[in-house]
Coordinates of C-alpha atoms in Angstrom, one line a residue:
M1 CA 5.8 -6.6 -0.1
G2 CA 4.2 -3.3 1.0
Q3 CA 2.1 -0.6 -0.7
V4 CA 2.8 0.2 -4.4
Y5 CA 2.2 3.4 -6.4
V6 CA 0.1 2.1 -9.4
V7 CA -0.4 4.0 -12.6
N8 CA -2.3 3.9 -15.9
Q9 CA 0.6 3.9 -18.2
D10 CA -1.5 5.5 -21.0
F11 CA -2.2 8.5 -19.0
W12 CA 1.3 9.3 -18.6
K13 CA 2.3 8.7 -22.2
P14 CA 2.0 12.3 -23.2
V15 CA 4.9 13.3 -20.8
G16 CA 7.1 10.5 -21.6
G17 CA 5.8 7.8 -19.4
A18 CA 5.7 7.5 -15.3
E19 CA 9.4 7.8 -14.9
F20 CA 10.7 10.9 -12.8
T21 CA 14.0 12.5 -12.1
S22 CA 12.8 14.4 -9.0
A23 CA 9.7 15.4 -7.0
E24 CA 9.6 18.8 -9.0
D25 CA 9.6 16.7 -12.2
F26 CA 6.7 14.6 -11.1
L27 CA 5.0 17.7 -10.1
A28 CA 5.7 19.5 -13.6
K29 CA 4.4 16.4 -15.5
G30 CA 1.4 16.2 -13.3
K31 CA 0.5 19.9 -14.0
E32 CA 1.0 19.3 -17.7
L33 CA -1.4 16.3 -17.6
L34 CA -4.1 17.8 -15.4
D35 CA -7.3 18.8 -17.3
A36 CA -10.0 19.8 -14.7
K37 CA -12.5 21.0 -17.5
R38 CA -12.5 17.3 -18.6
N39 CA -12.4 15.7 -15.1
K40 CA -8.9 14.6 -15.8
Y41 CA -6.8 14.6 -12.6
V42 CA -3.5 13.0 -11.7
L43 CA -4.0 11.4 -8.1
E44 CA -6.8 9.7 -6.1
P45 CA -7.8 11.8 -3.1
A46 CA -6.1 9.5 -0.3
Y47 CA -3.7 12.3 0.7
V48 CA -2.0 10.5 3.7
N49 CA -1.2 7.3 1.2
H50 CA 0.5 9.8 -1.1
V51 CA 2.6 11.5 1.3
G52 CA 3.7 8.1 2.5
M53 CA 4.8 7.3 -1.1
F54 CA 6.4 10.7 -1.4
G55 CA 8.4 10.1 1.8
Q56 CA 10.0 7.1 0.2
W57 CA 11.3 9.4 -2.6
F58 CA 12.6 11.7 0.1
G59 CA 14.1 8.5 2.0
A60 CA 11.9 8.6 5.1
P61 CA 12.2 5.4 7.0
S62 CA 9.4 2.5 7.4
G63 CA 7.7 3.4 10.6
W64 CA 10.8 3.7 12.5
R65 CA 14.5 4.3 11.9
L66 CA 17.0 2.5 14.3
E67 CA 20.3 4.1 14.9
G68 CA 22.8 3.1 17.5
G69 CA 19.9 1.5 19.4
K70 CA 17.8 4.5 19.4
L71 CA 14.6 4.8 17.5
T72 CA 13.3 7.8 15.5
H73 CA 9.7 7.6 14.1
M74 CA 9.1 8.7 10.5
Y75 CA 7.0 11.4 11.7
E76 CA 9.8 13.1 13.4
T77 CA 12.1 12.9 10.4
D78 CA 13.0 15.8 8.1
E79 CA 12.3 13.5 5.3
Y80 CA 8.7 12.8 6.1
Q81 CA 8.1 16.4 6.8
E82 CA 9.5 17.3 3.5
A83 CA 7.2 14.9 1.9
L84 CA 4.3 16.7 3.7
A85 CA 5.5 20.0 2.5
F86 CA 5.6 18.5 -1.1
G87 CA 2.0 17.0 -0.8
V88 CA 0.9 20.5 0.1
K89 CA 2.4 21.8 -3.3
V90 CA 0.7 18.9 -5.2
A91 CA -2.6 19.7 -3.5
K92 CA -2.4 23.4 -4.3
A93 CA -1.6 22.4 -7.9
G94 CA -4.9 20.7 -8.0
L95 CA -3.4 17.2 -9.0
F96 CA -6.0 15.4 -6.4
W97 CA -9.2 14.3 -7.6
P98 CA -11.5 17.0 -6.1
D99 CA -13.9 14.6 -4.2
P100 CA -12.2 13.3 -1.2
N101 CA -14.7 10.7 -0.8
L102 CA -14.3 9.2 -4.3
S103 CA -15.6 5.7 -4.4
T104 CA -14.8 4.8 -8.0
T105 CA -11.1 5.1 -8.0
M106 CA -10.7 1.9 -10.2
E107 CA -13.3 2.8 -12.8
K108 CA -11.7 6.4 -13.2
M109 CA -8.3 4.8 -13.6
A110 CA -9.7 2.4 -16.2
Q111 CA -11.3 5.3 -18.0
G112 CA -8.0 7.2 -18.2
S113 CA -9.5 10.0 -16.1
L114 CA -7.2 9.3 -13.1
G115 CA -3.3 8.8 -13.3
A116 CA -2.2 7.2 -10.2
Y117 CA -3.3 5.5 -6.9
V118 CA -1.8 3.8 -3.9
Q119 CA -2.6 0.2 -3.3
S120 CA -1.3 -2.8 -1.0
F121 CA 0.6 -5.4 -3.1
P122 CA -1.9 -8.1 -2.7
S123 CA -4.7 -5.9 -3.6
F124 CA -2.8 -4.8 -6.6
L125 CA -2.6 -8.4 -7.9
V126 CA -6.5 -8.5 -7.5
D127 CA -7.0 -5.2 -9.4
T128 CA -4.8 -6.7 -12.2
K129 CA -7.3 -9.7 -12.5
T130 CA -10.4 -7.4 -12.3
Y131 CA -9.4 -4.5 -14.5
D132 CA -7.8 -4.4 -18.1
F133 CA -5.9 -1.0 -18.4
P134 CA -2.2 -0.7 -19.0
F135 CA -1.0 -1.0 -15.3
G136 CA 2.5 0.4 -14.2
V137 CA 4.4 1.0 -11.0
I138 CA 6.4 4.2 -10.0
V139 CA 9.5 2.8 -8.6
P140 CA 11.0 5.3 -5.8
F141 CA 13.2 7.8 -7.1
A142 CA 15.3 10.7 -5.6
A143 CA 13.2 13.4 -4.7
T144 CA 15.9 15.9 -4.5
A145 CA 19.6 15.7 -5.5
G146 CA 21.3 13.6 -2.6
A147 CA 18.1 12.0 -1.4
K148 CA 18.3 8.3 -0.7
P149 CA 15.0 6.9 -2.0
K150 CA 13.8 3.8 -0.2
Y151 CA 10.9 1.2 -0.8
S152 CA 9.1 0.2 2.3
M153 CA 8.4 -3.4 2.7
G154 CA 5.2 -4.6 4.5
Y155 CA 5.1 -6.6 7.7
G156 CA 4.8 -10.1 5.8
S157 CA 1.4 -10.4 7.2
V158 CA -1.5 -8.2 8.1
G159 CA -2.3 -10.0 11.3
Y160 CA -2.8 -13.5 12.6
T161 CA -5.6 -16.0 13.2
A162 CA -5.7 -17.1 16.8
I163 CA -7.4 -20.3 18.2
S164 CA -8.8 -20.1 21.8
K165 CA -7.0 -22.1 24.3
Q166 CA -10.2 -23.0 25.9
A167 CA -11.4 -25.0 22.8
D168 CA -11.3 -28.7 23.2
E169 CA -8.6 -30.9 21.3
K170 CA -10.8 -32.0 18.5
R171 CA -12.1 -28.4 17.6
V172 CA -8.3 -27.2 17.7
K173 CA -7.4 -29.9 15.2
M174 CA -10.4 -29.1 13.1
L175 CA -9.6 -25.3 13.0
L176 CA -6.1 -26.3 12.4
G177 CA -7.2 -28.1 9.3
V178 CA -9.2 -25.4 8.0
L179 CA -6.1 -23.0 8.2
D180 CA -3.9 -25.6 6.7
Y181 CA -6.3 -25.8 3.9
L182 CA -6.2 -22.1 3.3
A183 CA -2.6 -22.3 3.4
A184 CA -2.2 -24.5 0.3
P185 CA 0.7 -23.6 -1.9
F186 CA 0.4 -22.6 -5.5
G187 CA 0.2 -25.5 -7.8
T188 CA -2.3 -27.4 -5.5
E189 CA -5.8 -28.2 -6.4
E190 CA -6.8 -26.4 -3.0
R191 CA -5.0 -23.2 -4.2
L192 CA -6.6 -23.6 -7.7
F193 CA -10.0 -23.7 -6.1
L194 CA -9.4 -21.0 -3.6
D195 CA -8.0 -18.5 -6.1
N196 CA -10.4 -19.3 -9.0
G197 CA -13.5 -20.9 -7.9
I198 CA -15.1 -23.9 -9.7
E199 CA -14.0 -25.1 -13.3
G200 CA -16.9 -24.6 -15.7
T201 CA -18.6 -22.0 -13.3
H202 CA -15.7 -19.5 -12.3
Y203 CA -13.1 -20.5 -14.9
T204 CA -12.4 -22.5 -18.0
R205 CA -9.3 -23.6 -19.5
T206 CA -7.6 -22.4 -22.5
S207 CA -6.2 -24.7 -25.4
S208 CA -2.8 -24.1 -23.5
G209 CA -4.2 -25.1 -20.2
D210 CA -4.1 -21.8 -18.7
V211 CA -7.1 -20.6 -16.4
E212 CA -9.4 -18.2 -17.9
L213 CA -11.8 -16.5 -15.4
T214 CA -15.5 -16.1 -16.4
G215 CA -17.6 -13.2 -15.5
K216 CA -19.0 -15.2 -12.6
G217 CA -15.4 -15.9 -11.6
N218 CA -14.4 -12.2 -11.7
T219 CA -17.3 -11.3 -9.5
E220 CA -17.1 -14.2 -7.0
A221 CA -13.8 -16.0 -7.1
V222 CA -11.6 -13.0 -7.3
T223 CA -13.3 -10.9 -4.6
T224 CA -13.4 -13.8 -2.2
A225 CA -9.8 -14.8 -2.4
M226 CA -8.7 -11.7 -0.6
P227 CA -10.6 -12.0 2.7
L228 CA -9.9 -15.7 3.0
A229 CA -6.1 -14.7 2.4
F230 CA -6.2 -12.9 5.7
L231 CA -7.0 -15.9 7.7
A232 CA -4.1 -18.0 6.3
N233 CA -2.1 -18.1 3.2
G234 CA 0.9 -19.9 1.5
P235 CA 3.9 -18.4 0.1
G236 CA 3.4 -15.3 -2.2
Y237 CA 3.5 -15.8 -6.0
V238 CA 2.5 -13.9 -9.0
Y239 CA 0.2 -15.6 -11.5
L240 CA -2.4 -13.8 -13.5
P241 CA -4.5 -16.0 -15.6
G242 CA -4.1 -15.1 -19.3
K243 CA -1.9 -12.2 -18.4
A244 CA 1.4 -13.9 -18.4
E245 CA 3.2 -10.9 -19.9
L246 CA 1.9 -8.7 -17.0
A247 CA 2.8 -11.2 -14.5
G248 CA 6.5 -11.1 -15.9
Q249 CA 6.4 -7.3 -15.7
I250 CA 5.2 -7.4 -12.0
H251 CA 8.0 -9.6 -11.3
A252 CA 10.4 -7.3 -12.8
W253 CA 8.9 -4.3 -10.9
Q254 CA 9.4 -6.4 -7.6
Q255 CA 13.0 -6.9 -8.5
E256 CA 13.4 -3.1 -9.0
L257 CA 11.6 -2.2 -5.6
L258 CA 13.8 -4.6 -3.8
K259 CA 17.0 -3.1 -4.7
N260 CA 16.4 -0.1 -2.3
N261 CA 14.0 -2.0 0.3
Q262 CA 13.6 -1.1 3.9
S263 CA 11.8 -2.7 6.7
N264 CA 10.5 -1.6 10.0
P265 CA 13.1 -2.4 12.8
T266 CA 10.3 -2.8 15.3
S267 CA 8.9 -5.9 13.3
G268 CA 8.6 -8.8 15.5
H269 CA 9.0 -6.7 18.8
F270 CA 6.2 -5.8 21.1
S271 CA 4.8 -2.6 22.5
D272 CA 1.8 -2.7 24.9
T273 CA 1.3 1.0 24.2
Y274 CA 1.2 0.5 20.5
T275 CA -1.5 -2.1 21.1
R276 CA -3.4 0.3 23.2
K277 CA -2.8 3.8 21.4
Y278 CA -1.5 3.3 17.9
A279 CA -4.8 3.5 16.0
S280 CA -6.1 6.6 17.8
L281 CA -2.7 8.2 17.5
T282 CA -2.3 7.5 14.0
T283 CA -5.8 8.6 13.1
A284 CA -5.1 12.1 14.9
M285 CA -1.9 12.4 12.9
S286 CA -3.7 11.3 9.5
D287 CA -6.4 13.9 10.3
C288 CA -4.0 16.6 10.9
Q289 CA -2.3 16.0 7.6
K290 CA -5.6 15.8 5.7
D291 CA -6.5 19.0 7.1
I292 CA -3.2 20.6 6.1
M293 CA -3.3 19.2 2.5
A294 CA -7.0 20.3 2.1
G295 CA -5.9 23.9 3.2
R296 CA -7.9 23.8 6.4
K297 CA -4.8 24.3 8.6
P298 CA -1.4 25.8 8.1
I299 CA 1.6 23.2 7.8
S300 CA 2.9 24.5 11.1
A301 CA 0.0 22.6 12.9
Y302 CA 1.9 19.3 12.1
K303 CA 4.5 20.4 14.9
E304 CA 1.9 20.7 17.6
E305 CA 0.1 17.4 16.5
L306 CA 3.6 15.6 16.5
R307 CA 3.9 16.9 20.1
K308 CA 0.6 15.4 21.1
W309 CA 1.7 12.2 19.3
R310 CA 4.8 12.0 21.3
S311 CA 3.3 12.9 24.7
G312 CA 0.2 10.8 24.1
G313 CA 2.0 7.6 23.6
G314 CA 4.6 7.9 20.9
D315 CA 7.4 8.3 23.3
Q316 CA 6.4 5.4 25.4
M317 CA 6.2 3.2 22.3
R318 CA 9.7 4.2 21.5
A319 CA 11.0 3.3 24.9
E320 CA 9.2 -0.2 24.9
Y321 CA 10.4 -0.9 21.4
E322 CA 14.1 0.2 22.2
A323 CA 14.0 -2.1 25.4
S324 CA 12.7 -5.1 23.5
I325 CA 15.3 -4.6 20.7
A326 CA 18.1 -4.4 23.4
G327 CA 16.7 -7.8 24.8
K328 CA 15.6 -6.2 28.1

């Protein structure tokens, strides 16, 4: 799955919980909860991540939208630009934590000083193991009457691990063996160790046989599992030692998110321009949006940055992806 909008449910209780009927309803409830004098803010200061979430409420596509063989990037859509305009309203209302370099997001969430943050789904599972506040998820809703909210799925992986073709056969087999070990499925001894460490050191067993992480397990095993998962991993699952009820709730949220899921139509296709220019182009677009949200630039600056994005490689990416999708 892709990113999720995570909340501290206790934070939102005074306004009836983290369920909303429109973007304006979200804004109104956020204003009601904001208490700057007590350092209580609604959103972490990752501006562009929030615009991405708002975009789902307005119905923006996941990366690209494919219609009749033609691609439109989310940056170009009215829905995404509506989300950015809404983000400006949220910023002007003061809902974001004032320090854009906040490094203690999770601590602030646990203290009830922060109401929501954006997280990748795998990292969300790590957070639920590490912190103990009432987690919740905002399921995308219609930002305005007639909007078609969507949940943007991830790519299924964040990359791949390559083995050099120059390596000799013995080394290739050894490396494949390591990757095979790291991809052990849930329920195996290998997965138990990879996720939880050494029994008696990083975890113990409850009377019912469930895993119970120790302090050392939370600081070592949990934090090690995530980077290892980027090398190779087995099929996804939701298992939270000692938190069966939360695991069940997360599964229920997954089912709700999947009802309106959308995937990027370019997934599985190759663009040389994307490989060479995507990072710099995206950084420039993100920087422009940050400047707009922070009030350093007018929202009209977005159109000019979008023009640069298109001429600097966006249109070429589009052409290459369209050709690949068409089988050319």
